Amino acid sequence: MISTKRRVFLKGTLAAGTVGAAVGAGLLAPSKLLAAWSADMFETEGMSEAMNAVAGTTDMQQSDDIDLSAPEIAENGAVVPVSVEAHMDNVEEIAIFAEANDRSLTGRYVFASGAKPKASMRIRLGDTSDVIAAVKADGNWYMTSRNVEVTVGGCGG
Protein backbone atom coordinates (compact mmCIF):
# COMPACT_ATOMS: atom_id res chain seq x y z
CA MET A 1 0.00 0.00 0.00
CA ILE A 2 1.41 3.37 -1.04
CA SER A 3 1.32 6.07 1.61
CA THR A 4 -0.45 9.38 1.00
CA LYS A 5 2.76 11.37 1.47
CA ARG A 6 4.53 9.32 -1.18
CA ARG A 7 1.65 9.85 -3.64
CA VAL A 8 1.71 13.61 -3.09
CA PHE A 9 5.49 13.64 -3.56
CA LEU A 10 5.27 11.64 -6.79
CA LYS A 11 2.46 13.87 -8.19
CA GLY A 12 4.46 17.01 -7.35
CA THR A 13 7.59 15.60 -8.97
CA LEU A 14 5.66 14.68 -12.11
CA ALA A 15 4.06 18.16 -12.32
CA ALA A 16 7.41 19.92 -11.83
CA GLY A 17 9.03 17.70 -14.47
CA THR A 18 6.25 18.46 -16.95
CA VAL A 19 6.56 22.22 -16.45
CA GLY A 20 10.36 21.98 -16.71
CA ALA A 21 10.07 20.07 -19.99
CA ALA A 22 7.59 22.65 -21.37
CA VAL A 23 9.93 25.52 -20.48
CA GLY A 24 12.87 23.66 -22.01
CA ALA A 25 10.93 23.08 -25.22
CA GLY A 26 10.01 26.76 -25.44
CA LEU A 27 6.30 26.12 -24.93
CA LEU A 28 6.25 28.24 -21.76
CA ALA A 29 8.35 31.36 -21.46
CA PRO A 30 9.15 32.47 -17.87
CA SER A 31 8.58 36.10 -18.88
CA LYS A 32 4.97 35.21 -19.69
CA LEU A 33 4.49 33.58 -16.30
CA LEU A 34 5.86 36.34 -14.09
CA ALA A 35 4.47 39.79 -13.35
CA ALA A 36 5.90 42.67 -15.34
CA TRP A 37 8.28 44.96 -13.49
CA SER A 38 8.79 48.57 -14.48
CA ALA A 39 12.00 49.55 -12.71
CA ASP A 40 11.81 53.13 -14.04
CA MET A 41 8.55 53.76 -12.20
CA PHE A 42 9.50 52.07 -8.94
CA GLU A 43 12.94 53.70 -8.75
CA THR A 44 11.69 57.29 -9.06
CA GLU A 45 12.30 59.40 -5.99
CA GLY A 46 9.65 61.69 -4.58
CA MET A 47 5.90 61.77 -4.89
CA SER A 48 5.52 64.02 -7.93
CA GLU A 49 8.15 62.10 -9.93
CA ALA A 50 6.45 58.78 -9.09
CA MET A 51 3.01 60.08 -10.08
CA ASN A 52 4.37 61.49 -13.32
CA ALA A 53 6.09 58.17 -14.11
CA VAL A 54 2.87 56.21 -13.60
CA ALA A 55 0.16 58.62 -14.77
CA GLY A 56 1.97 61.32 -16.70
CA THR A 57 0.47 63.90 -14.34
CA THR A 58 0.17 64.89 -10.69
CA ASP A 59 -3.23 66.54 -11.27
CA MET A 60 -5.78 63.91 -10.27
CA GLN A 61 -9.40 64.47 -9.36
CA GLN A 62 -10.53 63.41 -5.85
CA SER A 63 -13.11 60.61 -5.97
CA ASP A 64 -15.50 59.07 -3.46
CA ASP A 65 -15.78 56.01 -5.74
CA ILE A 66 -12.45 54.65 -4.46
CA ASP A 67 -12.32 52.70 -1.20
CA LEU A 68 -8.87 52.85 0.39
CA SER A 69 -8.44 50.69 3.45
CA ALA A 70 -5.38 51.25 5.66
CA PRO A 71 -4.97 51.45 9.43
CA GLU A 72 -5.05 54.85 11.15
CA ILE A 73 -2.10 53.73 13.28
CA ALA A 74 0.47 51.17 12.14
CA GLU A 75 2.52 49.75 14.98
CA ASN A 76 5.07 48.35 12.52
CA GLY A 77 5.78 50.35 9.36
CA ALA A 78 7.42 47.34 7.71
CA VAL A 79 4.08 45.59 7.11
CA VAL A 80 1.17 47.98 6.66
CA PRO A 81 -1.89 46.33 5.09
CA VAL A 82 -3.49 48.38 2.31
CA SER A 83 -6.37 47.52 0.01
CA VAL A 84 -8.02 49.51 -2.76
CA GLU A 85 -11.32 48.88 -4.49
CA ALA A 86 -12.68 51.11 -7.25
CA HIS A 87 -16.43 51.42 -7.82
CA MET A 88 -16.10 52.81 -11.34
CA ASP A 89 -16.59 51.47 -14.85
CA ASN A 90 -13.69 50.63 -17.17
CA VAL A 91 -10.92 50.66 -14.55
CA GLU A 92 -7.56 50.14 -16.23
CA GLU A 93 -5.00 50.62 -13.42
CA ILE A 94 -4.60 51.09 -9.69
CA ALA A 95 -1.42 52.60 -8.24
CA ILE A 96 -0.58 52.94 -4.54
CA PHE A 97 1.80 55.62 -3.28
CA ALA A 98 3.32 56.42 0.13
CA GLU A 99 4.01 60.14 0.14
CA ALA A 100 6.72 60.18 2.83
CA ASN A 101 8.76 57.31 1.36
CA ASP A 102 11.82 58.23 -0.71
CA ARG A 103 10.50 55.91 -3.43
CA SER A 104 6.82 56.71 -3.26
CA LEU A 105 5.35 54.13 -5.65
CA THR A 106 4.61 51.00 -3.64
CA GLY A 107 2.38 49.07 -6.03
CA ARG A 108 0.86 49.21 -9.52
CA TYR A 109 -1.82 46.92 -10.91
CA VAL A 110 -3.02 46.80 -14.53
CA PHE A 111 -6.43 45.21 -15.07
CA ALA A 112 -7.85 43.34 -18.03
CA SER A 113 -11.22 44.44 -19.33
CA GLY A 114 -13.99 43.14 -17.10
CA ALA A 115 -11.72 42.37 -14.12
CA LYS A 116 -12.86 43.40 -10.64
CA PRO A 117 -10.76 46.47 -9.76
CA LYS A 118 -9.50 45.46 -6.33
CA ALA A 119 -5.93 45.20 -5.05
CA SER A 120 -4.42 44.36 -1.66
CA MET A 121 -0.86 44.37 -0.45
CA ARG A 122 1.37 45.13 2.51
CA ILE A 123 3.51 48.22 2.11
CA ARG A 124 6.51 49.57 3.93
CA LEU A 125 6.27 53.01 5.53
CA GLY A 126 9.38 54.64 6.94
CA ASP A 127 7.37 57.30 8.78
CA THR A 128 3.87 58.68 9.20
CA SER A 129 2.56 59.32 5.72
CA ASP A 130 -0.40 59.87 3.45
CA VAL A 131 -1.12 56.70 1.50
CA ILE A 132 -2.61 57.58 -1.88
CA ALA A 133 -4.63 55.32 -4.16
CA ALA A 134 -4.76 56.45 -7.79
CA VAL A 135 -7.19 54.83 -10.21
CA LYS A 136 -7.25 55.14 -14.00
CA ALA A 137 -10.75 54.71 -15.42
CA ASP A 138 -11.89 55.64 -18.94
CA GLY A 139 -8.47 57.22 -19.54
CA ASN A 140 -8.73 59.63 -16.56
CA TRP A 141 -6.93 59.46 -13.22
CA TYR A 142 -8.74 59.76 -9.88
CA MET A 143 -7.38 59.54 -6.34
CA THR A 144 -8.14 59.30 -2.67
CA SER A 145 -5.82 59.33 0.34
CA ARG A 146 -5.57 58.33 3.98
CA ASN A 147 -3.06 59.32 6.61
CA VAL A 148 -1.33 56.43 8.38
CA GLU A 149 0.54 57.15 11.60
CA VAL A 150 3.57 54.89 12.05
CA THR A 151 4.88 54.19 15.56
CA VAL A 152 7.88 52.04 14.48
CA GLY A 153 9.35 52.82 11.04
CA GLY A 154 9.68 50.13 8.42
CA CYS A 155 12.52 51.52 6.33
CA GLY A 156 15.34 51.07 8.77
CA GLY A 157 13.86 53.56 11.24
C-alpha positions in Angstrom: 0.0 0.0 0.0 1.4 3.4 -1.0 1.3 6.1 1.6 -0.4 9.4 1.0 2.8 11.4 1.5 4.5 9.3 -1.2 1.7 9.9 -3.6 1.7 13.6 -3.1 5.5 13.6 -3.6 5.3 11.6 -6.8 2.5 13.9 -8.2 4.5 17.0 -7.4 7.6 15.6 -9.0 5.7 14.7 -12.1 4.1 18.2 -12.3 7.4 19.9 -11.8 9.0 17.7 -14.5 6.2 18.5 -17.0 6.6 22.2 -16.4 10.4 22.0 -16.7 10.1 20.1 -20.0 7.6 22.6 -21.4 9.9 25.5 -20.5 12.9 23.7 -22.0 10.9 23.1 -25.2 10.0 26.8 -25.4 6.3 26.1 -24.9 6.3 28.2 -21.8 8.4 31.4 -21.5 9.2 32.5 -17.9 8.6 36.1 -18.9 5.0 35.2 -19.7 4.5 33.6 -16.3 5.9 36.3 -14.1 4.5 39.8 -13.3 5.9 42.7 -15.3 8.3 45.0 -13.5 8.8 48.6 -14.5 12.0 49.6 -12.7 11.8 53.1 -14.0 8.5 53.8 -12.2 9.5 52.1 -8.9 12.9 53.7 -8.7 11.7 57.3 -9.1 12.3 59.4 -6.0 9.6 61.7 -4.6 5.9 61.8 -4.9 5.5 64.0 -7.9 8.1 62.1 -9.9 6.5 58.8 -9.1 3.0 60.1 -10.1 4.4 61.5 -13.3 6.1 58.2 -14.1 2.9 56.2 -13.6 0.2 58.6 -14.8 2.0 61.3 -16.7 0.5 63.9 -14.3 0.2 64.9 -10.7 -3.2 66.5 -11.3 -5.8 63.9 -10.3 -9.4 64.5 -9.4 -10.5 63.4 -5.9 -13.1 60.6 -6.0 -15.5 59.1 -3.5 -15.8 56.0 -5.7 -12.4 54.7 -4.5 -12.3 52.7 -1.2 -8.9 52.9 0.4 -8.4 50.7 3.5 -5.4 51.3 5.7 -5.0 51.4 9.4 -5.0 54.8 11.1 -2.1 53.7 13.3 0.5 51.2 12.1 2.5 49.7 15.0 5.1 48.3 12.5 5.8 50.3 9.4 7.4 47.3 7.7 4.1 45.6 7.1 1.2 48.0 6.7 -1.9 46.3 5.1 -3.5 48.4 2.3 -6.4 47.5 0.0 -8.0 49.5 -2.8 -11.3 48.9 -4.5 -12.7 51.1 -7.3 -16.4 51.4 -7.8 -16.1 52.8 -11.3 -16.6 51.5 -14.8 -13.7 50.6 -17.2 -10.9 50.7 -14.5 -7.6 50.1 -16.2 -5.0 50.6 -13.4 -4.6 51.1 -9.7 -1.4 52.6 -8.2 -0.6 52.9 -4.5 1.8 55.6 -3.3 3.3 56.4 0.1 4.0 60.1 0.1 6.7 60.2 2.8 8.8 57.3 1.4 11.8 58.2 -0.7 10.5 55.9 -3.4 6.8 56.7 -3.3 5.3 54.1 -5.7 4.6 51.0 -3.6 2.4 49.1 -6.0 0.9 49.2 -9.5 -1.8 46.9 -10.9 -3.0 46.8 -14.5 -6.4 45.2 -15.1 -7.9 43.3 -18.0 -11.2 44.4 -19.3 -14.0 43.1 -17.1 -11.7 42.4 -14.1 -12.9 43.4 -10.6 -10.8 46.5 -9.8 -9.5 45.5 -6.3 -5.9 45.2 -5.1 -4.4 44.4 -1.7 -0.9 44.4 -0.5 1.4 45.1 2.5 3.5 48.2 2.1 6.5 49.6 3.9 6.3 53.0 5.5 9.4 54.6 6.9 7.4 57.3 8.8 3.9 58.7 9.2 2.6 59.3 5.7 -0.4 59.9 3.5 -1.1 56.7 1.5 -2.6 57.6 -1.9 -4.6 55.3 -4.2 -4.8 56.4 -7.8 -7.2 54.8 -10.2 -7.2 55.1 -14.0 -10.8 54.7 -15.4 -11.9 55.6 -18.9 -8.5 57.2 -19.5 -8.7 59.6 -16.6 -6.9 59.5 -13.2 -8.7 59.8 -9.9 -7.4 59.5 -6.3 -8.1 59.3 -2.7 -5.8 59.3 0.3 -5.6 58.3 4.0 -3.1 59.3 6.6 -1.3 56.4 8.4 0.5 57.1 11.6 3.6 54.9 12.0 4.9 54.2 15.6 7.9 52.0 14.5 9.4 52.8 11.0 9.7 50.1 8.4 12.5 51.5 6.3 15.3 51.1 8.8 13.9 53.6 11.2 
